[in-house]
Amino acid sequence: MIVVVGIGADGMAGLAPASRRELARATVVYGSQRQLDLLDSEITGVRRAWPTPMLPALRTLLDGADGDVHVVASGDPLLHGVGNSLIRLHGVDAVTVLPHVSSVTLACSRVGWAVQDTEIISLVTAPPHTAVRRGGQAVVLSRDGTSPAALARLLTDTDRGDSEVTVLEQLGGPRELRRSAIAREWASRPPGDVDALNVMAVRYLPDERQGATLPDDVFAHDGQLTKQAMRAVTLAALAPRPGELLWDVGAGSGSVAIEWCRSTPGARAVAFERDAERRTRITRNAAAFGVPVEVGFDAPATFATTPPPAVIFVGGGVSQPGLLEACWDRLPAGGRLVANAVTVESEAVLAQWYSRHGGELRRFQHYRGEPVGGFTGWRAAMPVTQWVVTRR
Ligand SMILES: C[S@@+](CC[C@H](N)C(=O)[O-])C[C@H]1O[C@@H](n2cnc3c(N)ncnc32)[C@H](O)[C@@H]1O
């Protein structure tokens, strides 16, 4: 059995009796050096600091073990913690977890927020822009002492400079410290001495949260944008599922990749765009919504080095020789492909692929009411042909 014991910044003094008893009977205790240093002389087991990388050591933790193996972890080991990795690797029946109060609960208690109304975001392994939101509140787990300055800058760069940021260091310990500022202030004058052990409580302002499908003008674009109505039917065809990776090929402004990521937990996207200026714009649009869109280069040249997708959207370049073949080749069995075409030539390509592989072919025509003198007439957008297929 692996016994994972959560410990706070107050060390042994804050442990519940059951956690203290577990550690007292341990013959070997694994943990980060910082956590092992919190243990006092009551703990006589051999202390082993995690090596880098940590994963192989987690995998072999029980190899040759004579009895139980103990692990110390910060706070609640099942909140972005080692407890989750150990259960994934060894199964739930092989791991016992004795949780301590999490840094999220401690942070909420300091700022008086209801935990259930607070999003939890981790920057421990994710890039800082994934903690940007259009509104609401979150406790953000920092990677290190530089995370608050990085987030304050990103919030300011994405029109969220009014956001209220509280940095909470060494929560629950003797060196606990709390400082608050408006993101804009820290963007220009960041605190230079933030402890590596910190989380942030962020209220994102102004609050402009909105569900799908977003209006066109929230994206920076140069006209290369799948318009809102077409984006809505395209998202329906893409049918996002949690954790799936989308390839958005010919991404333009990245609006489809961004909506994909917003639609379901854990969704990720790679946006392929050959134009360098548009690639920069996609990166900025993704940062404004805090979504994990990686910007790839030209398609299909970079396909081979990109992780395989669950779903591919081809929003541009259908008539480019070899592009659809290259997409099809990289699509796993059960993977979905959606391709939109506006020109007669690209529509002809889709018709051919449809007759070869089946799926569904459809055509959308949207009209918008516009003034005609003192009256209103229908202005037609270009019709869009869409092929939707699941690879067998
Ligand atoms: C890998 S996560 C683990 C979270 C942990 N399982 C928990 O329940 O708090 C590490 C993150 O928690 C933060 N953290 C952990 N203990 C903390 C404390 N006492 N005060 C402030 N931040 C803390 C770290 O700075 C980092 O962002």
Coordinates of C-alpha atoms and ligand atoms in Angstrom, one line a residue:
M1 CA 0.0 0.0 0.0
I2 CA 1.1 3.6 -0.7
V3 CA 0.0 6.0 2.0
V4 CA 0.0 9.7 0.9
V5 CA -0.1 12.2 3.7
G6 CA -1.0 15.8 3.0
I7 CA 1.1 18.4 5.0
G8 CA 0.7 22.2 5.3
A9 CA 3.3 25.0 5.5
D10 CA 2.9 24.7 9.3
G11 CA 4.5 21.3 9.2
M12 CA 4.0 18.6 11.8
A13 CA 2.1 21.0 14.1
G14 CA -0.8 21.2 11.7
L15 CA -1.1 17.4 11.1
A16 CA -4.2 15.6 12.2
P17 CA -3.5 12.7 14.7
A18 CA -4.2 10.0 12.0
S19 CA -1.7 11.6 9.6
R20 CA 0.9 12.0 12.4
R21 CA 0.5 8.3 13.3
E22 CA 0.9 7.2 9.7
L23 CA 4.2 9.1 9.4
A24 CA 5.5 7.9 12.8
R25 CA 5.2 4.3 11.7
A26 CA 6.7 4.8 8.2
T27 CA 9.9 3.0 7.3
V28 CA 10.5 5.1 4.2
V29 CA 9.0 8.5 3.4
Y30 CA 9.2 10.1 -0.1
G31 CA 8.5 13.8 -0.8
S32 CA 10.0 16.9 -2.2
Q33 CA 13.0 18.2 -0.1
R34 CA 10.8 21.1 1.1
Q35 CA 8.2 18.7 2.4
L36 CA 10.7 16.3 3.9
D37 CA 12.3 19.3 5.8
L38 CA 9.0 19.9 7.5
L39 CA 9.2 16.5 9.3
D40 CA 10.7 16.5 12.8
S41 CA 12.6 13.9 14.8
E42 CA 9.4 12.0 15.6
I43 CA 9.7 10.6 12.1
T44 CA 12.4 7.9 12.0
G45 CA 11.8 6.4 8.6
V46 CA 14.3 6.9 5.7
R47 CA 13.6 10.1 3.9
R48 CA 13.9 10.0 0.1
A49 CA 13.6 13.2 -2.0
W50 CA 12.0 12.8 -5.4
P51 CA 14.5 12.6 -8.3
T52 CA 14.0 14.6 -11.5
P53 CA 12.2 13.5 -13.5
M54 CA 9.7 12.2 -11.0
L55 CA 7.5 10.0 -13.1
P56 CA 9.8 6.9 -13.4
A57 CA 10.2 7.0 -9.6
L58 CA 6.4 7.1 -9.1
R59 CA 6.0 4.1 -11.4
T60 CA 8.5 1.9 -9.5
L61 CA 7.6 3.1 -6.0
L62 CA 6.4 -0.3 -4.8
D63 CA 9.2 -2.3 -6.5
G64 CA 10.9 -4.3 -3.8
A65 CA 9.0 -2.6 -1.0
D66 CA 8.7 -4.6 2.2
G67 CA 5.4 -3.3 3.6
D68 CA 3.8 0.2 3.1
V69 CA 5.5 3.1 1.4
H70 CA 4.7 6.6 2.7
V71 CA 4.7 9.8 0.7
V72 CA 4.3 13.4 1.9
A73 CA 2.6 16.0 -0.3
S74 CA 1.5 19.5 0.0
G75 CA -2.1 20.2 1.1
D76 CA -4.7 18.0 -0.5
P77 CA -2.6 15.4 -2.5
L78 CA -5.6 14.9 -4.8
L79 CA -5.7 18.6 -5.8
H80 CA -3.2 18.9 -8.7
G81 CA -1.0 16.7 -6.6
V82 CA 1.1 13.5 -6.5
G83 CA -1.9 11.5 -5.2
N84 CA -3.6 11.7 -8.6
S85 CA -0.5 10.4 -10.4
L86 CA -0.1 7.5 -7.9
I87 CA -3.7 6.4 -8.2
R88 CA -3.5 6.6 -12.0
L89 CA -0.3 4.5 -12.0
H90 CA -1.1 2.0 -9.2
G91 CA -4.9 1.9 -9.0
V92 CA -7.2 3.2 -6.3
D93 CA -6.9 0.1 -4.2
A94 CA -3.2 0.5 -3.8
V95 CA -3.2 4.1 -2.6
T96 CA -4.6 5.6 0.7
V97 CA -4.8 9.4 0.9
L98 CA -4.9 11.4 4.1
P99 CA -5.7 14.9 2.9
H100 CA -4.7 18.2 4.6
V101 CA -6.4 21.5 3.9
S102 CA -5.7 22.5 0.3
S103 CA -4.1 25.8 -0.7
V104 CA -7.3 26.6 -2.5
T105 CA -9.4 26.2 0.6
L106 CA -6.9 28.3 2.6
A107 CA -6.9 31.0 -0.1
C108 CA -10.7 31.2 -0.2
S109 CA -10.8 31.4 3.6
R110 CA -8.4 34.4 3.5
V111 CA -10.4 36.4 0.9
G112 CA -13.9 35.2 2.0
W113 CA -14.9 33.4 -1.2
A114 CA -17.2 30.5 -1.5
V115 CA -15.1 27.6 -2.8
Q116 CA -17.8 26.3 -5.0
D117 CA -18.0 29.6 -6.9
T118 CA -14.3 29.7 -7.4
E119 CA -12.5 28.2 -10.4
I120 CA -9.3 26.4 -9.8
I121 CA -6.5 26.9 -12.3
S122 CA -3.0 25.5 -12.2
L123 CA 0.0 27.1 -13.8
V124 CA 2.4 24.6 -12.3
T125 CA 2.8 23.0 -15.7
A126 CA 0.6 25.1 -18.0
P127 CA 1.6 28.4 -19.6
P128 CA 0.6 31.6 -17.8
H129 CA -1.9 32.8 -20.4
T130 CA -4.2 29.8 -19.6
A131 CA -5.1 31.7 -16.4
V132 CA -6.7 34.6 -18.3
R133 CA -10.5 34.7 -18.1
R134 CA -13.1 37.2 -19.3
G135 CA -14.7 37.5 -15.8
G136 CA -15.5 35.5 -12.6
Q137 CA -13.0 34.5 -9.9
A138 CA -10.3 31.9 -9.6
V139 CA -7.6 30.6 -7.3
V140 CA -4.6 30.2 -9.5
L141 CA -1.8 27.8 -8.4
S142 CA 1.5 29.5 -9.3
R143 CA 4.5 27.8 -10.9
D144 CA 6.9 30.0 -8.9
G145 CA 7.5 33.5 -7.6
T146 CA 7.4 35.0 -11.1
S147 CA 3.8 33.8 -11.9
P148 CA 2.0 36.8 -10.3
A149 CA 4.0 39.3 -12.4
A150 CA 3.5 37.2 -15.6
L151 CA -0.3 37.0 -15.0
A152 CA -0.6 40.7 -14.1
R153 CA 1.1 41.6 -17.4
L154 CA -1.1 39.2 -19.5
L155 CA -4.3 40.4 -17.9
T156 CA -3.3 44.0 -18.7
D157 CA -2.4 43.1 -22.3
T158 CA -5.8 41.4 -22.7
D159 CA -8.0 44.3 -21.4
R160 CA -8.3 42.8 -18.0
G161 CA -6.0 45.3 -16.3
D162 CA -8.7 46.2 -13.8
S163 CA -8.6 42.7 -12.3
E164 CA -8.0 42.4 -8.6
V165 CA -5.1 40.1 -7.8
T166 CA -4.2 38.9 -4.3
V167 CA -1.0 36.9 -3.9
L168 CA -1.0 34.5 -0.9
E169 CA 2.4 33.2 0.1
Q170 CA 3.2 30.4 2.6
L171 CA -0.5 29.9 3.5
G172 CA -1.0 28.4 6.9
G173 CA 2.7 28.8 7.8
P174 CA 4.6 31.2 10.1
R175 CA 5.7 33.3 7.1
E176 CA 2.2 33.7 5.6
L177 CA 1.9 36.9 3.6
R178 CA -0.9 38.5 1.6
R179 CA -0.7 41.4 -0.8
S180 CA -3.3 42.8 -3.2
A181 CA -3.2 45.0 -6.2
I182 CA -4.9 45.9 -9.4
A183 CA -3.3 43.8 -12.3
R184 CA -2.3 47.0 -14.1
E185 CA -0.2 48.2 -11.1
W186 CA 1.7 45.0 -11.0
A187 CA 2.1 44.9 -14.8
S188 CA 4.3 47.9 -14.5
R189 CA 5.7 47.5 -11.0
P190 CA 5.6 43.8 -10.1
P191 CA 6.5 42.7 -6.6
G192 CA 10.0 41.3 -6.9
D193 CA 10.2 39.2 -3.8
V194 CA 7.3 36.7 -4.1
D195 CA 7.9 33.4 -2.4
A196 CA 7.9 30.4 -4.7
L197 CA 5.1 28.8 -2.5
N198 CA 2.2 31.1 -3.5
V199 CA -1.3 31.0 -5.0
M200 CA -3.3 33.9 -6.4
A201 CA -6.9 34.8 -5.8
V202 CA -8.0 36.7 -9.0
R203 CA -11.3 38.5 -9.6
Y204 CA -11.3 39.1 -13.4
L205 CA -12.6 42.5 -14.3
P206 CA -14.5 43.7 -16.3
D207 CA -16.8 40.7 -16.2
E208 CA -17.6 40.0 -19.9
R209 CA -18.2 36.3 -19.6
Q210 CA -20.3 34.9 -22.5
G211 CA -21.3 31.4 -23.6
A212 CA -20.9 30.1 -27.1
T213 CA -21.1 31.1 -29.9
L214 CA -19.1 34.4 -29.6
P215 CA -19.8 37.4 -31.7
D216 CA -17.3 38.2 -34.5
D217 CA -16.0 41.4 -33.0
V218 CA -14.5 39.8 -29.9
F219 CA -11.8 38.3 -32.1
A220 CA -9.0 40.4 -33.7
H221 CA -9.2 39.5 -37.4
D222 CA -8.4 40.7 -40.9
G223 CA -11.6 39.3 -42.5
Q224 CA -10.2 35.7 -42.4
L225 CA -12.8 34.6 -39.8
T226 CA -15.4 31.9 -39.7
K227 CA -18.4 34.1 -39.0
Q228 CA -20.6 33.5 -36.0
A229 CA -23.5 31.7 -37.7
M230 CA -21.1 29.4 -39.6
R231 CA -19.0 29.0 -36.5
A232 CA -22.0 27.7 -34.6
V233 CA -22.9 25.0 -37.2
T234 CA -19.2 24.1 -37.6
L235 CA -18.8 23.6 -33.8
A236 CA -21.9 21.4 -33.9
A237 CA -20.4 19.3 -36.6
L238 CA -17.0 19.1 -34.8
A239 CA -18.9 17.8 -31.8
P240 CA -16.1 18.5 -29.1
R241 CA -15.6 16.0 -26.4
P242 CA -13.6 16.5 -23.1
G243 CA -9.8 16.3 -23.5
E244 CA -9.8 16.0 -27.3
L245 CA -7.2 17.7 -29.5
L246 CA -8.4 19.6 -32.6
W247 CA -6.3 20.5 -35.5
D248 CA -7.6 23.8 -37.0
V249 CA -6.1 23.8 -40.5
G250 CA -6.0 27.2 -42.2
A251 CA -7.0 28.8 -38.9
G252 CA -7.2 32.5 -40.0
S253 CA -8.0 34.3 -36.7
G254 CA -8.2 31.0 -34.7
S255 CA -11.9 31.6 -33.8
V256 CA -12.8 27.9 -34.3
A257 CA -9.9 26.6 -32.3
I258 CA -10.7 29.0 -29.5
E259 CA -14.4 28.1 -29.4
W260 CA -13.4 24.5 -29.5
C261 CA -11.2 24.9 -26.4
R262 CA -13.9 26.9 -24.5
S263 CA -16.6 24.3 -25.3
T264 CA -15.6 21.4 -23.1
P265 CA -13.1 20.7 -20.3
G266 CA -9.6 19.8 -21.3
A267 CA -10.2 20.5 -25.0
R268 CA -7.0 21.6 -26.8
A269 CA -6.1 22.8 -30.3
V270 CA -3.3 23.3 -32.7
A271 CA -3.9 26.1 -35.2
F272 CA -2.1 25.8 -38.5
E273 CA -1.7 29.0 -40.4
R274 CA 0.8 29.9 -43.1
D275 CA 0.7 33.7 -42.7
A276 CA 3.0 34.9 -39.9
E277 CA 0.9 38.0 -39.1
R278 CA -2.2 35.8 -38.6
R279 CA -0.3 33.4 -36.5
T280 CA 0.6 36.3 -34.1
R281 CA -3.1 37.3 -34.1
I282 CA -4.2 33.7 -33.2
T283 CA -1.7 33.7 -30.3
R284 CA -3.2 37.0 -29.1
N285 CA -6.8 35.9 -29.5
A286 CA -6.1 32.6 -27.6
A287 CA -4.4 34.5 -24.8
A288 CA -7.4 36.8 -24.5
F289 CA -9.6 33.8 -23.8
G290 CA -7.0 31.9 -21.8
V291 CA -7.3 28.8 -24.0
P292 CA -4.5 26.3 -24.9
V293 CA -4.2 26.9 -28.6
E294 CA -0.8 26.0 -29.9
V295 CA 0.1 27.8 -33.1
G296 CA 1.6 25.5 -35.7
F297 CA 3.2 26.6 -39.0
D298 CA 2.2 25.8 -42.5
A299 CA 0.1 22.7 -43.2
P300 CA 0.8 19.9 -44.1
A301 CA 4.6 20.5 -43.7
T302 CA 4.5 20.4 -39.8
F303 CA 1.9 17.6 -39.5
A304 CA 4.5 14.9 -38.9
T305 CA 5.8 16.6 -35.8
T306 CA 2.4 17.6 -34.3
P307 CA 0.6 15.3 -31.8
P308 CA -2.1 13.3 -33.5
P309 CA -5.6 14.9 -33.5
A310 CA -9.0 13.5 -32.5
V311 CA -10.7 15.9 -34.9
I312 CA -9.5 18.0 -37.9
F313 CA -11.2 21.1 -39.1
V314 CA -10.2 22.4 -42.5
G315 CA -11.4 25.9 -42.8
G316 CA -9.1 27.0 -45.5
G317 CA -7.0 25.4 -48.2
V318 CA -9.3 22.6 -49.2
S319 CA -8.3 23.0 -52.9
Q320 CA -4.6 23.1 -52.1
P321 CA -3.2 19.9 -53.8
G322 CA -2.5 17.1 -51.2
L323 CA -3.9 19.0 -48.2
L324 CA -7.0 16.9 -47.6
E325 CA -5.0 13.7 -48.3
A326 CA -2.4 14.7 -45.6
C327 CA -5.2 15.5 -43.1
W328 CA -6.9 12.1 -43.9
D329 CA -3.6 10.3 -43.4
R330 CA -3.1 11.8 -39.9
L331 CA -6.7 11.1 -38.8
P332 CA -7.0 8.1 -36.5
A333 CA -9.7 5.5 -36.9
G334 CA -12.8 7.0 -35.3
G335 CA -11.5 10.5 -35.8
R336 CA -13.7 13.2 -37.2
L337 CA -13.1 15.6 -40.1
V338 CA -15.1 18.7 -41.0
A339 CA -14.1 20.7 -44.0
N340 CA -15.7 24.0 -45.2
A341 CA -15.5 25.3 -48.7
V342 CA -16.7 28.5 -50.3
T343 CA -15.3 28.3 -53.8
V344 CA -16.6 26.1 -56.7
E345 CA -13.2 24.5 -56.9
S346 CA -13.0 23.5 -53.3
E347 CA -16.6 22.4 -53.3
A348 CA -15.7 20.0 -56.2
V349 CA -12.9 18.5 -54.0
L350 CA -15.3 17.9 -51.2
A351 CA -17.8 16.3 -53.5
Q352 CA -15.1 13.9 -54.7
W353 CA -14.1 13.0 -51.1
Y354 CA -17.7 12.6 -50.1
S355 CA -18.4 10.1 -52.9
R356 CA -15.2 8.1 -51.9
H357 CA -15.6 8.1 -48.1
G358 CA -19.3 8.9 -47.4
G359 CA -20.1 11.0 -44.4
E360 CA -22.5 14.0 -44.8
L361 CA -22.4 16.8 -47.3
R362 CA -24.4 19.9 -46.6
R363 CA -24.7 23.5 -47.7
F364 CA -25.4 26.6 -45.6
Q365 CA -26.8 29.9 -46.9
H366 CA -27.1 32.7 -44.4
Y367 CA -28.9 36.0 -45.0
R368 CA -28.8 39.2 -43.0
G369 CA -31.6 41.8 -43.1
E370 CA -30.1 45.1 -44.3
P371 CA -31.6 48.5 -45.1
V372 CA -32.8 48.9 -48.7
G373 CA -33.8 52.6 -48.9
G374 CA -36.4 52.9 -46.2
F375 CA -37.1 49.2 -46.2
T376 CA -35.2 46.0 -45.3
G377 CA -33.9 43.4 -47.8
W378 CA -31.9 40.1 -47.4
R379 CA -28.2 40.3 -48.0
A380 CA -26.8 36.9 -48.8
A381 CA -23.5 35.7 -47.4
M382 CA -21.5 33.4 -49.6
P383 CA -22.9 29.8 -49.4
V384 CA -20.7 27.4 -47.5
T385 CA -20.4 23.7 -48.4
Q386 CA -19.5 21.4 -45.5
W387 CA -18.3 17.8 -45.5
V388 CA -18.5 16.0 -42.2
V389 CA -17.0 12.5 -41.9
T390 CA -15.9 10.0 -39.3
R391 CA -12.9 7.8 -40.4
R392 CA -13.6 4.1 -40.1
Ligands
LIG1 C1 1.3 20.9 -7.3 S1 0.2 22.1 -6.6 C2 -0.3 21.2 -5.2 C3 -1.5 21.8 -4.5 C4 -1.7 21.1 -3.2 N1 -2.1 19.7 -3.4 C5 -2.8 21.8 -2.3 O1 -3.7 21.1 -1.9 O2 -2.6 22.9 -2.0 C6 1.3 23.2 -5.9 C7 0.7 24.6 -5.9 O3 0.2 24.9 -4.6 C8 0.8 26.0 -4.1 N2 0.9 25.9 -2.6 C9 0.9 24.7 -1.9 N3 1.0 25.0 -0.6 C10 0.9 26.3 -0.4 C11 0.8 27.2 0.7 N4 0.9 26.7 1.9 N5 0.7 28.5 0.5 C12 0.7 29.0 -0.8 N6 0.7 28.2 -1.9 C13 0.8 26.9 -1.7 C14 2.1 26.1 -4.7 O4 2.7 27.4 -4.8 C15 1.7 25.6 -6.2 O5 1.2 26.7 -6.9

